[in-house]
N, CA, C and O atoms as a DFTB+ gen file, in Angstrom:
752 C
 N C O
     1  1      73.617     118.745     119.673
     2  2      74.304     118.889     118.390
     3  2      75.799     118.731     118.604
     4  3      76.433     119.608     119.191
     5  1      76.364     117.642     118.143
     6  2      77.802     117.416     118.297
     7  2      78.566     117.814     117.052
     8  3      79.776     117.600     116.973
     9  1      77.879     118.392     116.077
    10  2      78.531     118.785     114.835
    11  2      79.680     119.732     115.042
    12  3      80.646     119.700     114.280
    13  1      79.608     120.584     116.061
    14  2      80.705     121.528     116.286
    15  2      81.986     120.817     116.705
    16  3      83.068     121.395     116.599
    17  1      81.889     119.588     117.173
    18  2      83.070     118.847     117.600
    19  2      83.700     118.035     116.481
    20  3      84.922     117.890     116.444
    21  1      82.906     117.510     115.580
    22  2      83.465     116.607     114.574
    23  2      83.248     117.121     113.160
    24  3      83.144     116.335     112.218
    25  1      83.183     118.398     113.016
    26  2      82.993     119.043     111.724
    27  2      84.170     118.732     110.794
    28  3      85.288     118.490     111.247
    29  1      83.903     118.743     109.517
    30  2      84.944     118.461     108.517
    31  2      86.111     119.428     108.625
    32  3      87.222     119.094     108.210
    33  1      85.892     120.604     109.164
    34  2      86.974     121.580     109.297
    35  2      88.030     121.071     110.282
    36  3      89.224     121.283     110.068
    37  1      87.599     120.397     111.365
    38  2      88.551     119.933     112.375
    39  2      89.097     118.545     112.098
    40  3      90.089     118.143     112.707
    41  1      88.482     117.816     111.205
    42  2      88.948     116.461     110.911
    43  2      89.144     116.308     109.404
    44  3      88.182     116.055     108.679
    45  1      90.374     116.458     108.931
    46  2      90.616     116.297     107.492
    47  2      90.045     114.975     106.987
    48  3      90.112     113.948     107.663
    49  1      89.486     115.028     105.791
    50  2      88.774     113.875     105.222
    51  2      89.618     112.598     105.256
    52  3      89.082     111.535     105.566
    53  1      90.884     112.661     104.956
    54  2      91.712     111.452     104.907
    55  2      91.917     110.839     106.286
    56  3      92.280     109.667     106.390
    57  1      91.690     111.616     107.349
    58  2      91.923     111.103     108.695
    59  2      90.650     110.591     109.353
    60  3      90.682     110.069     110.467
    61  1      89.531     110.745     108.653
    62  2      88.301     110.179     109.206
    63  2      88.385     108.671     109.058
    64  3      88.338     108.145     107.946
    65  1      88.507     108.002     110.143
    66  2      88.728     106.563     110.082
    67  2      87.430     105.777     110.169
    68  3      86.335     106.341     110.181
    69  1      87.578     104.506     110.226
    70  2      86.437     103.598     110.268
    71  2      85.550     103.863     111.477
    72  3      84.324     103.805     111.372
    73  1      86.152     104.149     112.612
    74  2      85.373     104.413     113.819
    75  2      84.451     105.617     113.627
    76  3      83.300     105.602     114.063
    77  1      84.961     106.651     112.976
    78  2      84.135     107.830     112.713
    79  2      82.926     107.442     111.861
    80  3      81.806     107.871     112.138
    81  1      83.152     106.631     110.828
    82  2      82.046     106.221     109.956
    83  2      81.016     105.384     110.708
    84  3      79.811     105.529     110.500
    85  1      81.499     104.513     111.577
    86  2      80.579     103.693     112.376
    87  2      79.754     104.591     113.296
    88  3      78.535     104.440     113.383
    89  1      80.410     105.517     113.978
    90  2      79.695     106.432     114.874
    91  2      78.649     107.238     114.113
    92  3      77.526     107.415     114.585
    93  1      79.017     107.711     112.961
    94  2      78.084     108.504     112.146
    95  2      76.873     107.663     111.727
    96  3      75.731     108.116     111.804
    97  1      77.144     106.440     111.286
    98  2      76.062     105.548     110.860
    99  2      75.118     105.227     112.018
   100  3      73.908     105.114     111.821
   101  1      75.667     105.079     113.224
   102  2      74.864     104.761     114.403
   103  2      74.307     106.010     115.101
   104  3      73.616     105.918     116.115
   105  1      74.628     107.178     114.529
   106  2      74.199     108.464     115.094
   107  2      74.713     108.658     116.524
   108  3      73.998     109.125     117.409
   109  1      75.974     108.282     116.712
   110  2      76.638     108.433     118.006
   111  2      77.563     109.639     117.964
   112  3      78.141     109.937     116.919
   113  1      77.711     110.328     119.074
   114  2      78.644     111.455     119.094
   115  2      80.077     110.961     118.915
   116  3      80.426     109.874     119.375
   117  1      80.886     111.742     118.260
   118  2      82.266     111.367     117.981
   119  2      83.119     112.622     118.065
   120  3      82.740     113.681     117.565
   121  1      84.270     112.490     118.701
   122  2      85.192     113.618     118.802
   123  2      86.520     113.199     118.211
   124  3      87.135     112.245     118.686
   125  1      86.964     113.885     117.201
   126  2      88.242     113.601     116.559
   127  2      89.259     114.601     117.111
   128  3      89.238     115.778     116.752
   129  1      90.138     114.129     117.977
   130  2      91.099     115.003     118.652
   131  2      92.245     115.372     117.722
   132  3      92.870     114.508     117.106
   133  1      92.505     116.659     117.634
   134  2      93.650     117.170     116.888
   135  2      94.364     118.175     117.774
   136  3      93.797     118.605     118.778
   137  1      95.578     118.562     117.443
   138  2      96.259     119.580     118.250
   139  2      95.482     120.904     118.318
   140  3      95.587     121.635     119.303
   141  1      94.713     121.206     117.283
   142  2      93.986     122.478     117.255
   143  2      92.701     122.474     118.080
   144  3      92.250     123.539     118.502
   145  1      92.098     121.304     118.324
   146  2      90.826     121.305     119.041
   147  2      90.917     120.679     120.429
   148  3      89.897     120.324     121.019
   149  1      92.110     120.546     120.940
   150  2      92.324     119.921     122.244
   151  2      91.487     120.589     123.332
   152  3      90.973     119.920     124.229
   153  1      91.357     121.900     123.246
   154  2      90.597     122.635     124.253
   155  2      89.114     122.313     124.249
   156  3      88.439     122.548     125.252
   157  1      88.586     121.783     123.156
   158  2      87.154     121.462     123.064
   159  2      86.801     120.108     123.681
   160  3      85.623     119.813     123.884
   161  1      87.797     119.292     123.977
   162  2      87.520     117.952     124.465
   163  2      86.783     117.964     125.799
   164  3      85.836     117.198     125.975
   165  1      87.185     118.801     126.732
   166  2      86.508     118.852     128.035
   167  2      85.044     119.231     127.857
   168  3      84.177     118.682     128.538
   169  1      84.757     120.160     126.953
   170  2      83.366     120.548     126.682
   171  2      82.582     119.374     126.101
   172  3      81.431     119.149     126.476
   173  1      83.197     118.635     125.195
   174  2      82.543     117.471     124.602
   175  2      82.209     116.446     125.688
   176  3      81.097     115.921     125.732
   177  1      83.173     116.166     126.558
   178  2      82.961     115.202     127.649
   179  2      81.809     115.669     128.534
   180  3      80.932     114.882     128.890
   181  1      81.817     116.939     128.881
   182  2      80.755     117.497     129.726
   183  2      79.410     117.460     129.013
   184  3      78.422     117.007     129.591
   185  1      79.353     117.925     127.773
   186  2      78.093     117.989     127.025
   187  2      77.477     116.607     126.810
   188  3      76.254     116.475     126.778
   189  1      78.305     115.589     126.665
   190  2      77.812     114.234     126.433
   191  2      77.583     113.471     127.743
   192  3      77.162     112.315     127.718
   193  1      77.856     114.107     128.878
   194  2      77.706     113.481     130.202
   195  2      78.484     112.162     130.275
   196  3      77.961     111.146     130.731
   197  1      79.720     112.196     129.827
   198  2      80.581     111.015     129.823
   199  2      81.162     110.830     131.215
   200  3      81.787     111.741     131.758
   201  1      80.956     109.647     131.797
   202  2      81.446     109.358     133.146
   203  2      82.882     108.850     133.161
   204  3      83.642     109.143     134.084
   205  1      83.247     108.089     132.138
   206  2      84.568     107.467     132.073
   207  2      85.064     107.527     130.638
   208  3      84.342     107.161     129.711
   209  1      86.290     107.986     130.454
   210  2      86.906     108.015     129.132
   211  2      87.815     106.793     129.018
   212  3      88.621     106.535     129.912
   213  1      87.690     106.043     127.926
   214  2      88.530     104.878     127.671
   215  2      89.322     105.150     126.395
   216  3      88.754     105.492     125.357
   217  1      90.636     104.994     126.487
   218  2      91.528     105.348     125.390
   219  2      92.351     104.131     124.973
   220  3      92.783     103.333     125.805
   221  1      92.553     104.014     123.661
   222  2      93.482     103.024     123.111
   223  2      94.095     103.637     121.858
   224  3      93.373     104.140     120.997
   225  1      95.406     103.601     121.750
   226  2      96.117     104.084     120.565
   227  2      95.848     105.557     120.288
   228  3      95.338     105.914     119.226
   229  1      96.185     106.385     121.224
   230  2      95.993     107.828     121.048
   231  2      97.334     108.472     120.720
   232  3      98.358     108.125     121.307
   233  1      97.320     109.396     119.793
   234  2      98.564     109.963     119.290
   235  2      99.140     111.081     120.148
   236  3     100.295     111.462     119.960
   237  1      98.362     111.616     121.085
   238  2      98.913     112.654     121.949
   239  2      98.377     112.507     123.356
   240  3      97.384     111.819     123.590
   241  1      99.053     113.169     124.301
   242  2      98.658     113.084     125.700
   243  2      97.428     113.942     125.962
   244  3      97.309     115.049     125.439
   245  1      96.524     113.427     126.768
   246  2      95.384     114.231     127.201
   247  2      95.872     115.277     128.191
   248  3      96.779     115.031     128.986
   249  1      95.260     116.434     128.127
   250  2      95.647     117.540     129.002
   251  2      94.458     117.969     129.848
   252  3      93.314     117.610     129.565
   253  1      94.742     118.732     130.878
   254  2      93.668     119.372     131.633
   255  2      93.058     120.442     130.753
   256  3      93.786     121.043     129.963
   257  1      91.786     120.712     130.840
   258  2      90.823     120.185     131.800
   259  2      90.162     118.880     131.375
   260  3      89.313     118.365     132.102
   261  1      90.526     118.327     130.218
   262  2      89.881     117.097     129.742
   263  2      90.135     115.920     130.683
   264  3      89.255     115.079     130.865
   265  1      91.334     115.847     131.288
   266  2      91.641     114.729     132.181
   267  2      90.696     114.665     133.372
   268  3      90.307     113.577     133.796
   269  1      90.330     115.803     133.907
   270  2      89.478     115.808     135.098
   271  2      87.999     115.988     134.765
   272  3      87.172     116.046     135.675
   273  1      87.649     116.076     133.483
   274  2      86.245     116.275     133.100
   275  2      85.355     115.068     133.411
   276  3      84.263     115.263     133.944
   277  1      85.760     113.838     133.107
   278  2      84.872     112.719     133.422
   279  2      84.932     112.390     134.925
   280  3      86.025     112.261     135.477
   281  1      83.799     112.257     135.579
   282  2      83.792     112.027     137.027
   283  2      84.550     110.777     137.476
   284  3      85.116     110.755     138.569
   285  1      84.563     109.736     136.638
   286  2      85.247     108.495     137.019
   287  2      86.670     108.419     136.486
   288  3      87.374     107.441     136.738
   289  1      87.099     109.435     135.756
   290  2      88.466     109.483     135.259
   291  2      88.590     109.045     133.809
   292  3      87.607     108.956     133.074
   293  1      89.826     108.776     133.424
   294  2      90.153     108.337     132.073
   295  2      91.149     107.191     132.193
   296  3      92.132     107.282     132.928
   297  1      90.882     106.117     131.464
   298  2      91.770     104.952     131.509
   299  2      92.297     104.662     130.113
   300  3      91.709     105.066     129.109
   301  1      93.423     103.949     130.073
   302  2      94.117     103.712     128.814
   303  2      94.582     102.258     128.720
   304  3      94.923     101.624     129.718
   305  1      94.581     101.756     127.489
   306  2      95.176     100.466     127.141
   307  2      96.595     100.750     126.660
   308  3      96.792     101.609     125.801
   309  1      97.581     100.044     127.198
   310  2      98.961     100.195     126.721
   311  2      99.541      98.806     126.500
   312  3      99.467      97.968     127.399
   313  1     100.119      98.533     125.322
   314  2     100.617      97.203     125.015
   315  2     102.035      96.926     125.527
   316  3     102.930      96.587     124.753
   317  1     102.219      97.075     126.829
   318  2     103.448      96.649     127.498
   319  2     103.144      96.509     128.976
   320  3     102.100      96.954     129.453
   321  1     104.059      95.890     129.691
   322  2     103.923      95.811     131.142
   323  2     104.574      97.061     131.721
   324  3     105.776      97.089     131.981
   325  1     103.764      98.090     131.916
   326  2     104.299      99.341     132.448
   327  2     104.943      99.103     133.805
   328  3     104.456      98.275     134.574
   329  1     106.029      99.809     134.119
   330  2     106.532     101.012     133.477
   331  2     107.443     100.766     132.276
   332  3     107.928     101.722     131.670
   333  1     107.682      99.521     131.928
   334  2     108.531      99.250     130.759
   335  2     107.864      99.763     129.487
   336  3     106.649      99.651     129.321
   337  1     108.656     100.315     128.613
   338  2     108.203     100.744     127.286
   339  2     107.082     101.770     127.318
   340  3     106.120     101.675     126.556
   341  1     107.212     102.754     128.204
   342  2     106.286     103.885     128.142
   343  2     106.532     104.614     126.828
   344  3     107.675     104.738     126.388
   345  1     105.480     105.087     126.213
   346  2     105.648     105.840     124.979
   347  2     104.821     105.272     123.846
   348  3     104.079     104.307     124.032
   349  1     104.949     105.873     122.662
   350  2     104.049     105.572     121.552
   351  2     104.354     104.309     120.743
   352  3     103.545     103.929     119.897
   353  1     105.483     103.650     120.973
   354  2     105.859     102.565     120.076
   355  2     106.354     101.319     120.834
   356  3     107.439     100.822     120.534
   357  1     105.590     100.809     121.800
   358  2     106.083      99.695     122.617
   359  2     106.295      98.394     121.862
   360  3     107.235      97.655     122.155
   361  1     105.430      98.103     120.889
   362  2     105.602      96.841     120.170
   363  2     106.941      96.805     119.443
   364  3     107.643      95.795     119.491
   365  1     107.298      97.890     118.775
   366  2     108.574      97.913     118.055
   367  2     109.725      97.605     119.001
   368  3     110.572      96.768     118.690
   369  1     109.769      98.278     120.162
   370  2     110.909      98.124     121.062
   371  2     110.932      96.756     121.729
   372  3     112.006      96.262     122.075
   373  1     109.772      96.134     121.918
   374  2     109.767      94.776     122.455
   375  2     110.394      93.816     121.441
   376  3     111.141      92.913     121.816
   377  1     110.089      94.014     120.163
   378  2     110.730      93.199     119.119
   379  2     112.220      93.532     119.029
   380  3     113.051      92.626     118.961
   381  1     112.560      94.797     119.028
   382  2     113.952      95.226     118.892
   383  2     114.812      94.653     120.026
   384  3     115.939      94.214     119.800
   385  1     114.268      94.665     121.239
   386  2     115.000      94.163     122.413
   387  2     114.919      92.647     122.548
   388  3     115.485      92.071     123.477
   389  1     114.214      91.998     121.619
   390  2     114.011      90.544     121.673
   391  2     113.403      90.115     123.008
   392  3     113.786      89.096     123.582
   393  1     112.449      90.913     123.489
   394  2     111.755      90.591     124.735
   395  2     110.989      89.293     124.556
   396  3     110.316      89.094     123.544
   397  1     111.092      88.419     125.532
   398  2     110.358      87.164     125.485
   399  2     109.013      87.267     126.179
   400  3     108.193      86.350     126.128
   401  1     108.802      88.421     126.840
   402  2     107.529      88.655     127.503
   403  2     107.134      90.111     127.321
   404  3     107.928      91.024     127.548
   405  1     105.930      90.298     126.918
   406  2     105.324      91.623     126.841
   407  2     104.089      91.593     127.696
   408  3     104.010      90.827     128.657
   409  1     103.128      92.415     127.360
   410  2     101.900      92.371     128.123
   411  2     101.029      93.571     127.860
   412  3     101.325      94.417     127.016
   413  1      99.953      93.619     128.600
   414  2      98.975      94.690     128.493
   415  2      98.805      95.331     129.860
   416  3      98.738      94.647     130.882
   417  1      98.737      96.645     129.858
   418  2      98.447      97.407     131.077
   419  2      97.230      98.280     130.827
   420  3      97.119      98.930     129.788
   421  1      96.323      98.287     131.787
   422  2      95.213      99.229     131.795
   423  2      95.477     100.127     132.995
   424  3      95.668      99.654     134.115
   425  1      95.483     101.441     132.739
   426  2      95.866     102.359     133.806
   427  2      95.100     103.669     133.689
   428  3      94.560     104.004     132.634
   429  1      95.067     104.399     134.798
   430  2      94.449     105.725     134.799
   431  2      95.383     106.712     134.127
   432  3      96.586     106.725     134.390
   433  1      94.826     107.533     133.263
   434  2      95.621     108.577     132.625
   435  2      95.897     109.695     133.610
   436  3      95.047     110.055     134.424
   437  1      97.095     110.234     133.519
   438  2      97.478     111.441     134.248
   439  2      98.221     112.317     133.245
   440  3      98.336     111.936     132.080
   441  1      98.728     113.475     133.655
   442  2      99.391     114.344     132.662
   443  2     100.683     113.780     132.068
   444  3     101.149     114.277     131.043
   445  1     101.267     112.763     132.684
   446  2     102.523     112.193     132.193
   447  2     102.303     111.213     131.049
   448  3     101.172     110.905     130.675
   449  1     103.406     110.738     130.510
   450  2     103.361     109.776     129.410
   451  2     103.329     108.356     129.979
   452  3     104.359     107.810     130.375
   453  1     102.135     107.770     130.013
   454  2     101.940     106.397     130.484
   455  2     102.428     106.202     131.916
   456  3     103.033     105.178     132.236
   457  1     102.163     107.191     132.782
   458  2     102.664     107.157     134.158
   459  2     101.571     107.022     135.208
   460  3     101.876     107.011     136.400
   461  1     100.322     106.922     134.811
   462  2      99.224     106.866     135.768
   463  2      99.168     105.556     136.535
   464  3      99.862     104.592     136.213
   465  1      98.324     105.548     137.555
   466  2      98.165     104.361     138.407
   467  2      97.645     103.179     137.593
   468  3      96.697     103.307     136.818
   469  1      98.282     102.032     137.785
   470  2      97.913     100.818     137.062
   471  2      96.713     100.173     137.744
   472  3      96.665     100.041     138.967
   473  1      95.746      99.777     136.921
   474  2      94.560      99.089     137.415
   475  2      94.768      97.588     137.323
   476  3      94.564      96.865     138.298
   477  1      95.175      97.120     136.148
   478  2      95.356      95.687     135.929
   479  2      96.377      95.488     134.808
   480  3      96.477      96.298     133.886
   481  1      97.130      94.391     134.908
   482  2      98.113      94.032     133.887
   483  2      98.080      92.523     133.669
   484  3      97.686      91.754     134.546
   485  1      98.505      92.128     132.474
   486  2      98.655      90.703     132.206
   487  2      99.820      90.506     131.249
   488  3      99.927      91.186     130.229
   489  1     100.692      89.563     131.597
   490  2     101.845      89.250     130.754
   491  2     101.399      88.416     129.549
   492  3     100.450      87.636     129.622
   493  1     102.114      88.610     128.445
   494  2     101.876      87.845     127.225
   495  2     103.243      87.393     126.707
   496  3     104.128      88.222     126.497
   497  1     103.421      86.078     126.497
   498  2     104.707      85.618     125.961
   499  2     104.893      86.092     124.517
   500  3     103.941      86.186     123.742
   501  1     106.146      86.385     124.186
   502  2     106.491      86.784     122.819
   503  2     107.507      85.770     122.295
   504  3     108.707      85.934     122.515
   505  1     107.045      84.728     121.606
   506  2     107.991      83.760     121.050
   507  2     108.892      84.442     120.014
   508  3     108.412      85.222     119.190
   509  1     110.181      84.151     120.056
   510  2     111.094      84.736     119.079
   511  2     110.631      84.391     117.674
   512  3     110.323      83.237     117.376
   513  1     110.585      85.385     116.825
   514  2     110.229      85.187     115.433
   515  2     108.737      85.229     115.139
   516  3     108.342      85.118     113.978
   517  1     107.896      85.385     116.161
   518  2     106.453      85.427     115.892
   519  2     106.136      86.669     115.069
   520  3     106.570      87.767     115.418
   521  1     105.393      86.514     113.992
   522  2     105.018      87.686     113.197
   523  2     104.083      88.595     114.003
   524  3     103.258      88.125     114.787
   525  1     104.230      89.872     113.795
   526  2     103.392      90.840     114.493
   527  2     101.917      90.586     114.228
   528  3     101.081      90.791     115.108
   529  1     101.592      90.139     113.018
   530  2     100.196      89.877     112.663
   531  2      99.591      88.751     113.502
   532  3      98.368      88.649     113.599
   533  1     100.423      87.908     114.107
   534  2      99.939      86.866     115.015
   535  2      99.938      87.342     116.461
   536  3      99.099      86.913     117.253
   537  1     100.867      88.221     116.812
   538  2     100.982      88.681     118.188
   539  2      99.941      89.754     118.530
   540  3      99.351      89.724     119.610
   541  1      99.722      90.681     117.630
   542  2      98.813      91.795     117.917
   543  2      97.414      91.345     118.328
   544  3      96.871      91.900     119.284
   545  1      96.800      90.364     117.655
   546  2      95.466      89.943     118.086
   547  2      95.428      89.414     119.519
   548  3      94.419      89.568     120.208
   549  1      96.522      88.790     119.974
   550  2      96.579      88.320     121.360
   551  2      96.516      89.511     122.319
   552  3      95.783      89.491     123.308
   553  1      97.295      90.545     122.009
   554  2      97.299      91.753     122.835
   555  2      95.911      92.393     122.866
   556  3      95.435      92.807     123.924
   557  1      95.273      92.470     121.711
   558  2      93.964      93.119     121.630
   559  2      92.897      92.314     122.361
   560  3      92.020      92.892     123.004
   561  1      92.961      90.993     122.273
   562  2      92.003      90.140     122.991
   563  2      92.170      90.326     124.498
   564  3      91.196      90.566     125.212
   565  1      93.402      90.213     124.973
   566  2      93.671      90.386     126.404
   567  2      93.313      91.804     126.838
   568  3      92.725      92.000     127.902
   569  1      93.667      92.789     126.020
   570  2      93.340      94.177     126.354
   571  2      91.858      94.414     126.491
   572  3      91.428      95.142     127.386
   573  1      91.059      93.808     125.613
   574  2      89.602      93.947     125.702
   575  2      89.060      93.365     126.999
   576  3      88.207      93.966     127.652
   577  1      89.559      92.195     127.365
   578  2      89.137      91.549     128.613
   579  2      89.529      92.415     129.807
   580  3      88.718      92.638     130.705
   581  1      90.779      92.906     129.821
   582  2      91.248      93.723     130.943
   583  2      90.510      95.056     131.017
   584  3      90.223      95.545     132.110
   585  1      90.200      95.649     129.862
   586  2      89.418      96.887     129.842
   587  2      88.078      96.653     130.546
   588  3      87.664      97.452     131.385
   589  1      87.410      95.560     130.201
   590  2      86.112      95.249     130.817
   591  2      86.250      95.032     132.317
   592  3      85.412      95.497     133.090
   593  1      87.300      94.327     132.736
   594  2      87.533      94.122     134.172
   595  2      87.741      95.453     134.882
   596  3      87.204      95.675     135.967
   597  1      88.526      96.343     134.265
   598  2      88.796      97.652     134.870
   599  2      87.514      98.479     134.969
   600  3      87.253      99.099     136.000
   601  1      86.725      98.488     133.911
   602  2      85.474      99.251     133.917
   603  2      84.532      98.708     134.979
   604  3      83.899      99.484     135.695
   605  1      84.428      97.387     135.095
   606  2      83.574      96.787     136.122
   607  2      84.045      97.173     137.525
   608  3      83.227      97.485     138.390
   609  1      85.360      97.152     137.751
   610  2      85.900      97.510     139.065
   611  2      85.648      98.988     139.385
   612  3      85.315      99.336     140.518
   613  1      85.806      99.840     138.390
   614  2      85.551     101.275     138.595
   615  2      84.073     101.494     138.910
   616  3      83.740     102.244     139.827
   617  1      83.189     100.846     138.156
   618  2      81.744     100.993     138.361
   619  2      81.323     100.488     139.739
   620  3      80.421     101.047     140.364
   621  1      81.984      99.424     140.210
   622  2      81.653      98.855     141.517
   623  2      82.277      99.642     142.667
   624  3      81.951      99.414     143.832
   625  1      83.173     100.566     142.334
   626  2      83.806     101.387     143.371
   627  2      84.931     100.719     144.130
   628  3      85.315     101.184     145.203
   629  1      85.466      99.639     143.593
   630  2      86.603      98.979     144.256
   631  2      87.730      98.692     143.260
   632  3      88.170      97.555     143.094
   633  1      88.171      99.749     142.615
   634  2      89.194      99.629     141.588
   635  2      90.595      99.692     142.204
   636  3      90.923     100.652     142.903
   637  1      91.420      98.676     141.948
   638  2      92.800      98.741     142.451
   639  2      93.594      99.818     141.726
   640  3      93.362     100.087     140.547
   641  1      94.530     100.429     142.439
   642  2      95.386     101.466     141.853
   643  2      96.802     101.247     142.372
   644  3      97.072     101.428     143.560
   645  1      97.693     100.860     141.484
   646  2      99.101     100.679     141.845
   647  2      99.888     101.852     141.267
   648  3     100.077     101.931     140.054
   649  1     100.350     102.767     142.130
   650  2     101.108     103.920     141.619
   651  2     102.366     103.462     140.884
   652  3     103.056     102.545     141.330
   653  1     102.657     104.102     139.763
   654  2     103.864     103.752     139.009
   655  2     104.639     104.979     138.559
   656  3     105.700     104.853     137.948
   657  1     104.118     106.170     138.857
   658  2     104.770     107.403     138.415
   659  2     106.225     107.483     138.886
   660  3     107.090     107.993     138.174
   661  1     106.478     106.980     140.077
   662  2     107.828     107.040     140.657
   663  2     108.768     105.961     140.097
   664  3     109.977     106.018     140.321
   665  1     108.220     104.989     139.375
   666  2     109.038     103.893     138.860
   667  2     109.754     104.320     137.582
   668  3     109.193     105.029     136.747
   669  1     110.995     103.879     137.445
   670  2     111.740     104.246     136.244
   671  2     111.321     103.347     135.076
   672  3     110.867     102.218     135.264
   673  1     111.487     103.874     133.895
   674  2     111.161     103.152     132.668
   675  2     112.478     102.707     132.041
   676  3     113.289     103.556     131.671
   677  1     112.715     101.399     131.911
   678  2     113.985     100.926     131.360
   679  2     114.280     101.461     129.955
   680  3     115.435     101.735     129.629
   681  1     113.259     101.608     129.134
   682  2     113.427     102.158     127.795
   683  2     112.140     102.860     127.408
   684  3     111.061     102.270     127.468
   685  1     112.253     104.128     127.007
   686  2     111.095     104.848     126.492
   687  2     110.823     104.326     125.082
   688  3     111.724     104.281     124.244
   689  1     109.603     103.940     124.833
   690  2     109.216     103.377     123.541
   691  2     108.927     104.509     122.557
   692  3     107.789     104.732     122.144
   693  1     109.970     105.196     122.207
   694  2     109.853     106.357     121.322
   695  2     109.594     105.917     119.893
   696  3     109.791     104.757     119.531
   697  1     109.150     106.865     119.096
   698  2     109.011     106.610     117.676
   699  2     110.390     106.500     117.035
   700  3     111.383     106.959     117.599
   701  1     110.443     105.902     115.881
   702  2     111.705     105.706     115.170
   703  2     111.656     106.521     113.884
   704  3     110.697     106.442     113.116
   705  1     112.708     107.306     113.664
   706  2     112.782     108.109     112.445
   707  2     113.013     107.199     111.239
   708  3     113.692     106.177     111.335
   709  1     112.445     107.584     110.122
   710  2     112.539     106.776     108.897
   711  2     113.990     106.486     108.516
   712  3     114.291     105.383     108.058
   713  1     114.890     107.444     108.693
   714  2     116.282     107.260     108.282
   715  2     117.195     106.811     109.429
   716  3     118.416     106.775     109.270
   717  1     116.616     106.471     110.571
   718  2     117.415     106.056     111.727
   719  2     118.016     104.674     111.482
   720  3     117.336     103.766     111.004
   721  1     119.281     104.529     111.810
   722  2     119.976     103.267     111.588
   723  2     120.128     102.544     112.929
   724  3     121.051     102.817     113.696
   725  1     119.216     101.630     113.190
   726  2     119.219     100.887     114.451
   727  2     119.962      99.560     114.349
   728  3     120.355      98.981     115.362
   729  1     120.149      99.087     113.138
   730  2     120.820      97.800     112.924
   731  2     122.003      98.004     111.990
   732  3     121.871      98.622     110.934
   733  1     123.146      97.488     112.380
   734  2     124.318      97.510     111.529
   735  2     124.196      96.307     110.576
   736  3     124.715      95.224     110.848
   737  1     123.496      96.528     109.456
   738  2     123.216      95.441     108.525
   739  2     124.492      94.823     107.965
   740  3     124.528      93.615     107.732
   741  1     125.521      95.602     107.745
   742  2     126.770      95.072     107.188
   743  2     127.448      94.122     108.176
   744  3     128.019      93.105     107.781
   745  1     127.380      94.464     109.460
   746  2     128.038      93.635     110.471
   747  2     127.150      92.536     111.032
   748  3     127.620      91.703     111.807
   749  1     125.899      92.518     110.663
   750  2     124.964      91.567     111.240
   751  2     125.114      90.198     110.688
   752  3     124.385      89.288     111.086
């Protein structure tokens, strides 16, 4: 019974996304992580006998004991070439900095913000002026391929791990406040 994990009390109705509906329709277990139920995640992982956790677009950092609950670890998709643009908003900062190259990193999660060992990365060119709606699908396609490569390597027991925790991040890809003035429109 996974109802105790994804009950309406822990997941406000407006935040139940498409993935939740798909899981429900397929009768698959689903855990909606919130700040209030973070402690239940390790139990969910254990109860479902999950060997590997795969994360993409998560709003908060995983904490212990959830990080060490899956025997094979937890891996994450990040839309930048780490250690560059660690943080929640890498696409924005790549556009803001007029980066001509971005990329995808698949890495092991650790307690830090996007600081775990890198499994695989691939660069993606960012042509100046490309609309985000054209760029994002490229990232997602490459990310899906790299996720599969990482999972296969982990399953085979020969997964590469490039430590990056000690590497500096040129710019933290922080969120941007609604009223923040990043561009001097009058002088531009």
